Coordinates of N, CA and C in Angstrom, one line a residue:
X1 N -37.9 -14.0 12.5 CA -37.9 -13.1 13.6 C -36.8 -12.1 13.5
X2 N -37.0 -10.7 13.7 CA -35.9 -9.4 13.4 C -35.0 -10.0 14.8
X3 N -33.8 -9.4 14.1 CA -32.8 -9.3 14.9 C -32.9 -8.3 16.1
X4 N -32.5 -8.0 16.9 CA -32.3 -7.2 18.3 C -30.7 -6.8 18.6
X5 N -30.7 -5.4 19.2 CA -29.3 -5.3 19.7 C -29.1 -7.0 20.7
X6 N -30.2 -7.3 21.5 CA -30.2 -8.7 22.4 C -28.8 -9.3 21.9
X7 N -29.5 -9.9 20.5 CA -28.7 -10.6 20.2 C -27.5 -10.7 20.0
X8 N -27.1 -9.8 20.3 CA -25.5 -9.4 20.3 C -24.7 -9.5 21.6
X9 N -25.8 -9.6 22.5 CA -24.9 -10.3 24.1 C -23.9 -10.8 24.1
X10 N -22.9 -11.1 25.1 CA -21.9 -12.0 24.9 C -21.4 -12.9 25.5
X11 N -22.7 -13.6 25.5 CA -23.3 -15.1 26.4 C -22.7 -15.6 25.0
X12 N -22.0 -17.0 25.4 CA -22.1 -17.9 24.6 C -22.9 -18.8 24.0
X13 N -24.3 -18.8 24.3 CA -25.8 -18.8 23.5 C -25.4 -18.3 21.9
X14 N -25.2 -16.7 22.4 CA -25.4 -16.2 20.8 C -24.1 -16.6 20.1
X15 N -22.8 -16.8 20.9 CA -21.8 -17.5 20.0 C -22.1 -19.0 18.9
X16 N -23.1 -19.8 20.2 CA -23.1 -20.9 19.3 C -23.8 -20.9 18.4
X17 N -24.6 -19.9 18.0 CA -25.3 -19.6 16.6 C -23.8 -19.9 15.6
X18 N -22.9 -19.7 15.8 CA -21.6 -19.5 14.5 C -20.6 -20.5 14.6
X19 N -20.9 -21.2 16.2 CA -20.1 -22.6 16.1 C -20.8 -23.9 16.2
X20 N -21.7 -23.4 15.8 CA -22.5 -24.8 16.1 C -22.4 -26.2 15.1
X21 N -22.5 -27.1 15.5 CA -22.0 -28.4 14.6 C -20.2 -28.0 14.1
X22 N -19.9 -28.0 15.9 CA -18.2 -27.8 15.8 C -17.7 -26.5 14.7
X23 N -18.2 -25.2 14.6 CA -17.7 -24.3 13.8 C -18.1 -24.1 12.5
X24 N -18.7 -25.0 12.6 CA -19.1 -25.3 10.5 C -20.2 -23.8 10.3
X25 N -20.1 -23.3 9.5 CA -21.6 -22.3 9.0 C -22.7 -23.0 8.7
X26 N -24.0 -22.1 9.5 CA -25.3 -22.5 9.1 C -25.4 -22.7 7.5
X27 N -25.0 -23.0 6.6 CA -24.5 -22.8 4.8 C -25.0 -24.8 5.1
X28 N -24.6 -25.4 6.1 CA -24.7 -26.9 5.7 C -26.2 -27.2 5.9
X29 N -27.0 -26.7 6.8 CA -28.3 -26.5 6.7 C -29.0 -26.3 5.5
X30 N -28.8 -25.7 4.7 CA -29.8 -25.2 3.6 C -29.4 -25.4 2.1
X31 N -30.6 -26.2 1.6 CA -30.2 -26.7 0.5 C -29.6 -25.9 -0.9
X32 N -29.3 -26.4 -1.3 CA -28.8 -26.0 -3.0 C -28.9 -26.1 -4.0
X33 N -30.4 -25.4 -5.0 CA -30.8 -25.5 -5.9 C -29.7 -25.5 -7.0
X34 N -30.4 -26.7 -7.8 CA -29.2 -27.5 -9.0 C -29.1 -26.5 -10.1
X35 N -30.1 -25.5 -10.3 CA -30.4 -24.5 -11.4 C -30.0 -23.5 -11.3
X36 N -29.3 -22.7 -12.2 CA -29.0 -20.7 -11.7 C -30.1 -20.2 -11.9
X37 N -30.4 -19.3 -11.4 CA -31.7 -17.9 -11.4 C -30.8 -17.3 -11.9
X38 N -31.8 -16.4 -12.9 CA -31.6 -15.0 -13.7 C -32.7 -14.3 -13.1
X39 N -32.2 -13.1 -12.9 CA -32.6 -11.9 -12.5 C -33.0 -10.9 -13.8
X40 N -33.4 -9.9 -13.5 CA -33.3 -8.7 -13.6 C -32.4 -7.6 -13.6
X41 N -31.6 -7.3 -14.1 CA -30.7 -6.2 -13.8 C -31.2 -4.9 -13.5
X42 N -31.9 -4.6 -14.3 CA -32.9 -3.5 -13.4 C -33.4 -3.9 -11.8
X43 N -33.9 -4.6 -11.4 CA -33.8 -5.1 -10.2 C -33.1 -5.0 -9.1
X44 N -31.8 -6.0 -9.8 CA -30.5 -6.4 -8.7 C -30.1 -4.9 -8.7
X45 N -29.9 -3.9 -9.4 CA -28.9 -2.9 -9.6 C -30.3 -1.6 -9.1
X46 N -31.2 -2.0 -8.5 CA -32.5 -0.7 -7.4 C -31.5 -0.4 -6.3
X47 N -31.9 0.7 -5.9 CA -31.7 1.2 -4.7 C -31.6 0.3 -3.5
X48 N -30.6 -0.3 -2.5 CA -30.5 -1.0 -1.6 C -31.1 -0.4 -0.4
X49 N -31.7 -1.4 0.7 CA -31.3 -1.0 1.8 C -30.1 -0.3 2.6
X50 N -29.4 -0.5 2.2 CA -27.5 0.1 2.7 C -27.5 0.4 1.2
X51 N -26.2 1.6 1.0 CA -25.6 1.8 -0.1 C -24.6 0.8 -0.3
X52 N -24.5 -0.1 -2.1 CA -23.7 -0.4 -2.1 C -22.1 -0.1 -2.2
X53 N -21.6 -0.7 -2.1 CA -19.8 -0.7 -1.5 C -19.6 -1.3 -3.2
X54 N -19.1 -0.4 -3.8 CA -19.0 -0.9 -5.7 C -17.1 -0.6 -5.5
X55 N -16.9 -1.7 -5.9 CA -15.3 -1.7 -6.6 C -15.2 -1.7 -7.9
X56 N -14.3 -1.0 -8.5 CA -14.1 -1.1 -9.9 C -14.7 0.1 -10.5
X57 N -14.8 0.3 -12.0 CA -15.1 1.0 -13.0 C -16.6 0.9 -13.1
X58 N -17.1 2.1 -13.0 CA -18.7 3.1 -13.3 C -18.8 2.1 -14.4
X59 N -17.9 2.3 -15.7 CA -18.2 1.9 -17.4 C -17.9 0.3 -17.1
X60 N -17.6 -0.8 -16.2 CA -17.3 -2.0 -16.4 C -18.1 -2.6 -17.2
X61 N -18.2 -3.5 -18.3 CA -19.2 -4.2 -18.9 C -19.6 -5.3 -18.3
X62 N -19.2 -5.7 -17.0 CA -19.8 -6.8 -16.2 C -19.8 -6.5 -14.8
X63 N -21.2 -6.8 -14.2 CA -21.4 -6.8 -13.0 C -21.4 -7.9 -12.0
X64 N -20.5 -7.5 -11.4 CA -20.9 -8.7 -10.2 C -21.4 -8.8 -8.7
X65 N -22.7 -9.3 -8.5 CA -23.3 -8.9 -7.1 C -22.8 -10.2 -6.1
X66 N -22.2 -9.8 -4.9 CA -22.1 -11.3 -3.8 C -23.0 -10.7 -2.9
X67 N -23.6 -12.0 -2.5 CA -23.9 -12.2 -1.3 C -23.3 -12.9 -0.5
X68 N -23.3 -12.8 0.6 CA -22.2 -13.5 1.6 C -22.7 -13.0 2.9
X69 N -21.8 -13.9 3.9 CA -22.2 -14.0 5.4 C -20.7 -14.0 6.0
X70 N -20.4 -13.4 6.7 CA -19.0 -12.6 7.6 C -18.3 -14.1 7.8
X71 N -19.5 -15.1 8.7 CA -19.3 -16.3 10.0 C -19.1 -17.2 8.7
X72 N -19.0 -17.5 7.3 CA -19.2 -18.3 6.5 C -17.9 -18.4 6.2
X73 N -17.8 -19.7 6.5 CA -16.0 -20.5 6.1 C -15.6 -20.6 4.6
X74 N -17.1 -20.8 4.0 CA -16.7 -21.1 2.2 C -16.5 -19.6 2.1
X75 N -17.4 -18.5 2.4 CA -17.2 -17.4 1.6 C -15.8 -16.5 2.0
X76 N -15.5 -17.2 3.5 CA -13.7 -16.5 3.8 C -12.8 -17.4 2.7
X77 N -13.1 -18.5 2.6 CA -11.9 -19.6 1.4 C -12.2 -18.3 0.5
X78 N -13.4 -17.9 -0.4 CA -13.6 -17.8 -1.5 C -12.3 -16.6 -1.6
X79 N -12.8 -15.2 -0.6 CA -12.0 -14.4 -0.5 C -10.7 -14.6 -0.4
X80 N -10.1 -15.4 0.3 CA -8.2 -15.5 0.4 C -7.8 -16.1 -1.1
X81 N -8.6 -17.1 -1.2 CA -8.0 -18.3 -2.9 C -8.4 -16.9 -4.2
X82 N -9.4 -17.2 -4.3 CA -10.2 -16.7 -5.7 C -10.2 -15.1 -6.1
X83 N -10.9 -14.7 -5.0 CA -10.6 -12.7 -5.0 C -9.4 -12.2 -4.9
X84 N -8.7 -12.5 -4.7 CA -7.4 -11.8 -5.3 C -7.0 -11.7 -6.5
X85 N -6.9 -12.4 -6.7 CA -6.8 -13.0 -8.3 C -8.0 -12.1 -8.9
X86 N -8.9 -12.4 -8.9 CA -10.2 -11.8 -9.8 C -10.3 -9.9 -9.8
X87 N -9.7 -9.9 -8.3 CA -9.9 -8.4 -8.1 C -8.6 -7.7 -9.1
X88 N -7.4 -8.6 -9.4 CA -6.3 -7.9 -10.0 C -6.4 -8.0 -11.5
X89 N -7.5 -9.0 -11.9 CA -7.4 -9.5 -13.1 C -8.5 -8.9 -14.1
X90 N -9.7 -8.7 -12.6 CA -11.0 -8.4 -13.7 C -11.5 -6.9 -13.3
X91 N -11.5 -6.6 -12.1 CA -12.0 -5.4 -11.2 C -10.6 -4.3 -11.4
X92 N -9.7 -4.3 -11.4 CA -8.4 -3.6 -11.3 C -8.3 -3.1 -12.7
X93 N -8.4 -3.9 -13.5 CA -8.4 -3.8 -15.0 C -9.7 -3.4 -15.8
X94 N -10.5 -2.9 -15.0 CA -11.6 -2.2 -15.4 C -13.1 -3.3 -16.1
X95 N -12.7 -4.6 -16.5 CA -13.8 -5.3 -16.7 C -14.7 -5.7 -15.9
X96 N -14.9 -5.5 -14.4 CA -15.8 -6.3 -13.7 C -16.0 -5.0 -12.9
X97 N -17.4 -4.8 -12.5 CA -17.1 -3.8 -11.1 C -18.4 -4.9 -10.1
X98 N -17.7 -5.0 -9.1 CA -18.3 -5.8 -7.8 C -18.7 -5.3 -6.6
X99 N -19.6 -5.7 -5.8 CA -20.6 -5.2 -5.2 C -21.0 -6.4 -4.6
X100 N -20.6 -5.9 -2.9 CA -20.5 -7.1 -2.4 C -21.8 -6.7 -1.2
X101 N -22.9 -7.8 -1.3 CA -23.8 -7.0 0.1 C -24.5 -8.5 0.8
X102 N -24.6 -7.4 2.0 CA -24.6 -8.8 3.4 C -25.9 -9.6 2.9
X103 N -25.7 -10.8 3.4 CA -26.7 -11.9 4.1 C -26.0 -12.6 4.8
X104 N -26.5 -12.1 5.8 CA -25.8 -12.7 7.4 C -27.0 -13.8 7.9
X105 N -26.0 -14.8 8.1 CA -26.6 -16.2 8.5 C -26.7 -16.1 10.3
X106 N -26.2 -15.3 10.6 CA -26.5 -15.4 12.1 C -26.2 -13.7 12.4
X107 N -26.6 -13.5 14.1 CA -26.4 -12.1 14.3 C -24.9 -11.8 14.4
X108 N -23.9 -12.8 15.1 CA -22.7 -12.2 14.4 C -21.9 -11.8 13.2
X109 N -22.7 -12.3 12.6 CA -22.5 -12.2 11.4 C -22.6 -10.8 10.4
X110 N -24.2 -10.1 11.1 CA -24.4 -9.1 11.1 C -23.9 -8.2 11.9
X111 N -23.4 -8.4 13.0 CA -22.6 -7.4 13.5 C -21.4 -7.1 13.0
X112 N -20.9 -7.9 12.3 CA -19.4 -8.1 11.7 C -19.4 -7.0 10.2
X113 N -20.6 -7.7 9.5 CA -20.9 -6.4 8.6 C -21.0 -4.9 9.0
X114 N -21.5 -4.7 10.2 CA -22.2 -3.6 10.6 C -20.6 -2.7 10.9
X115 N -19.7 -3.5 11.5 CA -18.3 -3.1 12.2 C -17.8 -2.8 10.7
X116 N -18.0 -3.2 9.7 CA -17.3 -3.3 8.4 C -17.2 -2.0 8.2
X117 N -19.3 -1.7 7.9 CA -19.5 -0.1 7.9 C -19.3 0.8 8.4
X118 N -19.1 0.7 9.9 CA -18.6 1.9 10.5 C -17.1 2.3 10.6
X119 N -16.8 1.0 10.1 CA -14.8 1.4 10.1 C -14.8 2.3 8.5
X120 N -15.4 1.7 7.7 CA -15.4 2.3 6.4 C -15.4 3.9 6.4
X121 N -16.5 4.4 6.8 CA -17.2 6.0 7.2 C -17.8 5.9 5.5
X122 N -18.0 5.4 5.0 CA -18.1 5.3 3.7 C -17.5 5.2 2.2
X123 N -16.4 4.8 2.4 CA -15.4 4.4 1.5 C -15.7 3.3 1.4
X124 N -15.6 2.7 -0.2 CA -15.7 1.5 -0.5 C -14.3 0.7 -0.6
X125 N -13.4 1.2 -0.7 CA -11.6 0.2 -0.4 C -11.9 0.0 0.7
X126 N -12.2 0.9 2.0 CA -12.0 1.1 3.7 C -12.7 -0.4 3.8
X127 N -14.0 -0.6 3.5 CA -14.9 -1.2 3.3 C -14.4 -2.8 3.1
X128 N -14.0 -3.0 2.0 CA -13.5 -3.7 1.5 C -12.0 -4.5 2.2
X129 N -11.5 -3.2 2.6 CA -10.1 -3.8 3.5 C -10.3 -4.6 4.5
X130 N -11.6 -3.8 5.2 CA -12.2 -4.2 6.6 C -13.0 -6.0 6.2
X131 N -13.6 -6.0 5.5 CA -13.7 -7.4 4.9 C -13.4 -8.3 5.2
X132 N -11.8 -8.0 4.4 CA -11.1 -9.2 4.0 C -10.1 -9.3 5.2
X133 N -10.0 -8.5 5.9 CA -9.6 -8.6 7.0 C -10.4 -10.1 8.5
X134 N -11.8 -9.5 8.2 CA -12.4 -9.7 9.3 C -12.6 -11.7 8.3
X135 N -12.8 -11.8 7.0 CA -12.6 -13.1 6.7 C -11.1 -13.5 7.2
X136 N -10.2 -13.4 6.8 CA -9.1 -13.6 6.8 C -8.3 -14.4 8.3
X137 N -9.2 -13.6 9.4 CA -9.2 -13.5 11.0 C -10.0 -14.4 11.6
X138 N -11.1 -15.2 10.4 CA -12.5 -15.2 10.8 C -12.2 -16.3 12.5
X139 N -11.3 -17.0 12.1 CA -11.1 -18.2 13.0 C -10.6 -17.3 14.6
X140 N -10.8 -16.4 14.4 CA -10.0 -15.8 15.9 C -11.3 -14.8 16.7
X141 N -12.1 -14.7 15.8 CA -13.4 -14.0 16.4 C -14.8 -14.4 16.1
X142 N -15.0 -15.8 15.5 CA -15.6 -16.3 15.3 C -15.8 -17.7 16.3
X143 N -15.6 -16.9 17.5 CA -15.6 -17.8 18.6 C -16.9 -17.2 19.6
X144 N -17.0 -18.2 21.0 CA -17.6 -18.1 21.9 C -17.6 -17.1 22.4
X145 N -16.6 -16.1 22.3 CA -16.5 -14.9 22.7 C -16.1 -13.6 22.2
X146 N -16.9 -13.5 20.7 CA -16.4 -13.1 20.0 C -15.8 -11.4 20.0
X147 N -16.1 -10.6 21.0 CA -16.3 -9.5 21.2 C -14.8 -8.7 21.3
X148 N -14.1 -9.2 22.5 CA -12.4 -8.7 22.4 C -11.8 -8.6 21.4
X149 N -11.6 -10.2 20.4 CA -11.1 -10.0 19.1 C -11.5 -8.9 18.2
X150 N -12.8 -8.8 18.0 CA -13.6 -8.0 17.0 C -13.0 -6.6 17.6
X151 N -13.1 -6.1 18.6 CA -12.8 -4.5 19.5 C -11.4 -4.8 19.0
X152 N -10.6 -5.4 19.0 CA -8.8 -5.3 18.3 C -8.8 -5.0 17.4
X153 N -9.7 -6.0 16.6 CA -9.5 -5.2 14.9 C -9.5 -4.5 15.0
X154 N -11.0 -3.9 15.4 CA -12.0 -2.3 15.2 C -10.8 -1.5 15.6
X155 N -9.9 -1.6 16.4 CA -8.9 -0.6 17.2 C -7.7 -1.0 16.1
X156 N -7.4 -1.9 15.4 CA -6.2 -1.4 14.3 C -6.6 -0.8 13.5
X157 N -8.1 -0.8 12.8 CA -8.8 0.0 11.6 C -8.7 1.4 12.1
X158 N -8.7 1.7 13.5 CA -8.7 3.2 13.8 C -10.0 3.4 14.5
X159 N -10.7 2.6 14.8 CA -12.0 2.7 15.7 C -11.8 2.5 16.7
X160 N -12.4 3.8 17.7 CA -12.6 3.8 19.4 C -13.3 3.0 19.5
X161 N -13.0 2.1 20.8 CA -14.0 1.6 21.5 C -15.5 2.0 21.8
X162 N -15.5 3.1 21.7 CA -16.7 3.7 22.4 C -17.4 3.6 20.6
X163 N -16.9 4.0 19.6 CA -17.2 4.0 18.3 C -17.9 2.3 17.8
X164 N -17.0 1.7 18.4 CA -17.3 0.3 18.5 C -18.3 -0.3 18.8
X165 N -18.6 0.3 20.0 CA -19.8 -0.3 20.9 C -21.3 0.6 20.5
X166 N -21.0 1.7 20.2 CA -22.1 2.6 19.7 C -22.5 2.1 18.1
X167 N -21.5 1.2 17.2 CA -21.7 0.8 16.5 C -22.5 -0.5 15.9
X168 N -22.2 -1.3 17.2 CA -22.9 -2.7 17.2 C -23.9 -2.8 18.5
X169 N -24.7 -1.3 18.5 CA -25.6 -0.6 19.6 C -27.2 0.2 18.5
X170 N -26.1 0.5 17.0 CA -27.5 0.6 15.9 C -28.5 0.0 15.6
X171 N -29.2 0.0 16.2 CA -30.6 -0.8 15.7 C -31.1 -0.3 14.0
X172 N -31.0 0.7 14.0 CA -31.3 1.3 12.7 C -30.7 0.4 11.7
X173 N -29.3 0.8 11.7 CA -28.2 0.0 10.5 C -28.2 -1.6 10.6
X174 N -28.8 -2.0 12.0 CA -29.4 -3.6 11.9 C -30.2 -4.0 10.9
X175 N -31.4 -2.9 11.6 CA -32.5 -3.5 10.4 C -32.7 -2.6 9.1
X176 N -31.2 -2.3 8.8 CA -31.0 -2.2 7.3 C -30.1 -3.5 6.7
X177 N -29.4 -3.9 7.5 CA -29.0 -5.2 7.4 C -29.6 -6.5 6.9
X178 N -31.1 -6.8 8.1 CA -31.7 -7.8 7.9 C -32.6 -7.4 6.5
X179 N -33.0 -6.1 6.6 CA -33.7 -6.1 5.1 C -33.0 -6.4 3.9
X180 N -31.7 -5.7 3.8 CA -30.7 -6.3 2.6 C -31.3 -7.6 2.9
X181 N -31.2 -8.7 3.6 CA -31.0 -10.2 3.5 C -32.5 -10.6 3.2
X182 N -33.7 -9.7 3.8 CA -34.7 -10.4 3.4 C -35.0 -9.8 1.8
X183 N -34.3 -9.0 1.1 CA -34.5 -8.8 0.0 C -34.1 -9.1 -0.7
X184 N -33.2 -10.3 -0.8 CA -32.1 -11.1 -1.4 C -33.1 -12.3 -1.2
X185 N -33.4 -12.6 -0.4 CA -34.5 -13.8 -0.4 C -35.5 -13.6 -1.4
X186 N -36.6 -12.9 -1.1 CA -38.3 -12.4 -1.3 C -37.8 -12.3 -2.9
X187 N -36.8 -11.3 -3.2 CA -36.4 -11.0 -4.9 C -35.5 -12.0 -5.4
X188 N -34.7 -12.3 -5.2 CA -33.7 -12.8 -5.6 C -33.6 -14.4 -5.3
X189 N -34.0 -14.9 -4.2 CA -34.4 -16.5 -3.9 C -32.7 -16.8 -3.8
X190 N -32.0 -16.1 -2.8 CA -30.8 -16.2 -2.1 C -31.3 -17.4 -1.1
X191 N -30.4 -18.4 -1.3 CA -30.6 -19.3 0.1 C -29.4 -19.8 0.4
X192 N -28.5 -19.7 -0.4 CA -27.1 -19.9 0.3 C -25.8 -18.9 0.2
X193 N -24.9 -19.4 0.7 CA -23.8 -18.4 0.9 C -22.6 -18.9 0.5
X194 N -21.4 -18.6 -0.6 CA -21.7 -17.8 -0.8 C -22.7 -17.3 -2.3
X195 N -23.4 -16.5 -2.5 CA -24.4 -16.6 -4.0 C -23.8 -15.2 -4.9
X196 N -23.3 -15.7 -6.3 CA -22.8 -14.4 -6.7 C -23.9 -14.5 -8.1
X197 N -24.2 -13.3 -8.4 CA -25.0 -12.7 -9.8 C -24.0 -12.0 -10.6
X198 N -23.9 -12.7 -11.8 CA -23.7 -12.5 -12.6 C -24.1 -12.0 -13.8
X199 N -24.0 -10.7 -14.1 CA -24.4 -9.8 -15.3 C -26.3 -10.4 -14.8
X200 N -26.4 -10.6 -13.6 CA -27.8 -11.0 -13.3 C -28.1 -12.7 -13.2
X201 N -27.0 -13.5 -14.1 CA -27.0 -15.2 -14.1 C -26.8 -15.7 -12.1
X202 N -27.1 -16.4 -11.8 CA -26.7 -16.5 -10.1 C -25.6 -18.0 -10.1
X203 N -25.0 -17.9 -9.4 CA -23.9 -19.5 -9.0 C -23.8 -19.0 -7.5
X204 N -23.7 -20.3 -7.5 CA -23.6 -20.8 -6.0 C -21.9 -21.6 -5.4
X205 N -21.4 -21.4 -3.9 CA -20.6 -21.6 -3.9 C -19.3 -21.0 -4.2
X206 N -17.9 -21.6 -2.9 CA -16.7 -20.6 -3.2 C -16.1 -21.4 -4.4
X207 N -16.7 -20.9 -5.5 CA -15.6 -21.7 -6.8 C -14.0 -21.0 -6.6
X208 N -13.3 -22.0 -6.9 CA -11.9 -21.4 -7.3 C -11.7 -20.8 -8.9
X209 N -10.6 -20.0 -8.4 CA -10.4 -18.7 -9.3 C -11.0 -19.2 -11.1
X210 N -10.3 -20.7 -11.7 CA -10.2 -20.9 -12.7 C -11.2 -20.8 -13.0
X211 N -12.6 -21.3 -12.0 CA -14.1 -21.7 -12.7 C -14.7 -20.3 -12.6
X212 N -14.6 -19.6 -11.9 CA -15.1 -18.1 -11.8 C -14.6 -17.3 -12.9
X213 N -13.0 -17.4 -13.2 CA -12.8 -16.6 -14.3 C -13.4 -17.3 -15.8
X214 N -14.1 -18.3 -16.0 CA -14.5 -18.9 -17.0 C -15.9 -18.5 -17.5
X215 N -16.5 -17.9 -15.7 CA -17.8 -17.3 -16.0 C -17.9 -16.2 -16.3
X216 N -16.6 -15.4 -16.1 CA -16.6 -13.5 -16.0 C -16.4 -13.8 -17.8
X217 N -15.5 -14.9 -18.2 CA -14.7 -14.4 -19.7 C -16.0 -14.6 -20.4
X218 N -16.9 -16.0 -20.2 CA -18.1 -15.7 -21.0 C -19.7 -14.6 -21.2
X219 N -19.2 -14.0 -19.4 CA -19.8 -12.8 -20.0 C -19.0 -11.3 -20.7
X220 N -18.1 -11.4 -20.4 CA -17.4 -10.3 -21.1 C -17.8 -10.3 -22.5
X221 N -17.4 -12.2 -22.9 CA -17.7 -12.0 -24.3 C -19.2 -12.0 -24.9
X222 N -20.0 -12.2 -24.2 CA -21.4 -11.6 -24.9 C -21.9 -10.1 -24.8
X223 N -21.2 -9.5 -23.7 CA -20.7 -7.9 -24.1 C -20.5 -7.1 -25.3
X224 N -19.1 -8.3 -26.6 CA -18.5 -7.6 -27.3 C -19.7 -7.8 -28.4

């Protein structure tokens, strides 16, 4: 069923979509195939619903697609432990360019993205800051009430309130949201979070830095 501005009320109903079974992400619900999918790179790399938010180098010889969900605890670990590292090591240094696009497990979730993009104006760093920010915080607005918190951020990134509310008021950029997600499904057979493609190969899960950089170095080297 499509999402709705509705859903974005700020009844505690829609909070306990993101705390439910004491805080944990809907991620423990849904199973986890034992096998990677390979894709297509012609595919993964079509025209999105949303423009992707690409870090790194046009010429990188490895691509990396995430999927992820704002409300998702593994995919905030992954960001604070692992992406730092990866972004200084592989993205910074021109080998990896990443591309990070929503599948939101609940409508907070997608509103969280949605606030991502409008703080951005279309910059992919802005983009990206806003992120790692809103993982980083997740435990402070990923509550029953999540709305105040979220409007603070939005107001340190430099967004009016009224920008704010007109923002998580788009129905449009919603249901470019939920399509990203149902396109990640229908093509891709996304079912959990967080899910990264590699050079088109898929893994599942916030791996730490050592096992992720183990996958980037073996694709680099079938690059050379």
């Amino acid at each position: 069923m499509p999402i709705t501005r509705r859903d974005f009320c700020l009844s505690a109903t829609t909070a306990a979509l993101v705390t439910a079974a004491g805080g944990s992400s809907l991620l423990a619900l849904i199973p986890t195939p034992a096998e990677a999918e390979t894709v297509s790179m012609t595919e993964l790399m079509a025209p999105q619903p949303l423009p992707d938010m690409v870090l790194g180098a046009k010429d990188a010889p490895v691509i990396v697609v995430e999927y992820a969900s704002m409300t998702c605890p593994h995919c905030a670990h992954f960001d604070e432990t692992a992406y730092p590292q990866i972004k200084k090591n592989y993205i910074d240094t021109g080998k990896v360019r990443w591309i990070l696009r929503e599948f939101p497990l609940d409508p907070l979730a997608a509103a969280a993205f949605m606030m991502a993009r409008c703080a951005a104006d279309g910059s992919a760093p802005k983009y990206y800051d806003m992120v790692n920010t809103l993982f980083r915080q997740q435990d402070t607005w990923a509550v029953r009430k999540p709305i105040p918190p979220m409007l603070a951020i939005a107001k340190q990134a430099g967004m009016t309130e009224e920008k704010f509310k007109a923002c998580l008021s788009d129905q449009k950029q919603l249901d470019k949201v939920q399509a990203e997600r149902k396109r990640a499904i229908d093509q891709f057979k996304v079912k959990a979070t967080p899910t990264f493609f590699i050079d088109g190969t898929s893994t599942e899960g916030a791996l730490e830095y050592e096992a992720f950089a183990k996958l980037l170095d073996a694709a680099l080297k079938k690059q050379k």
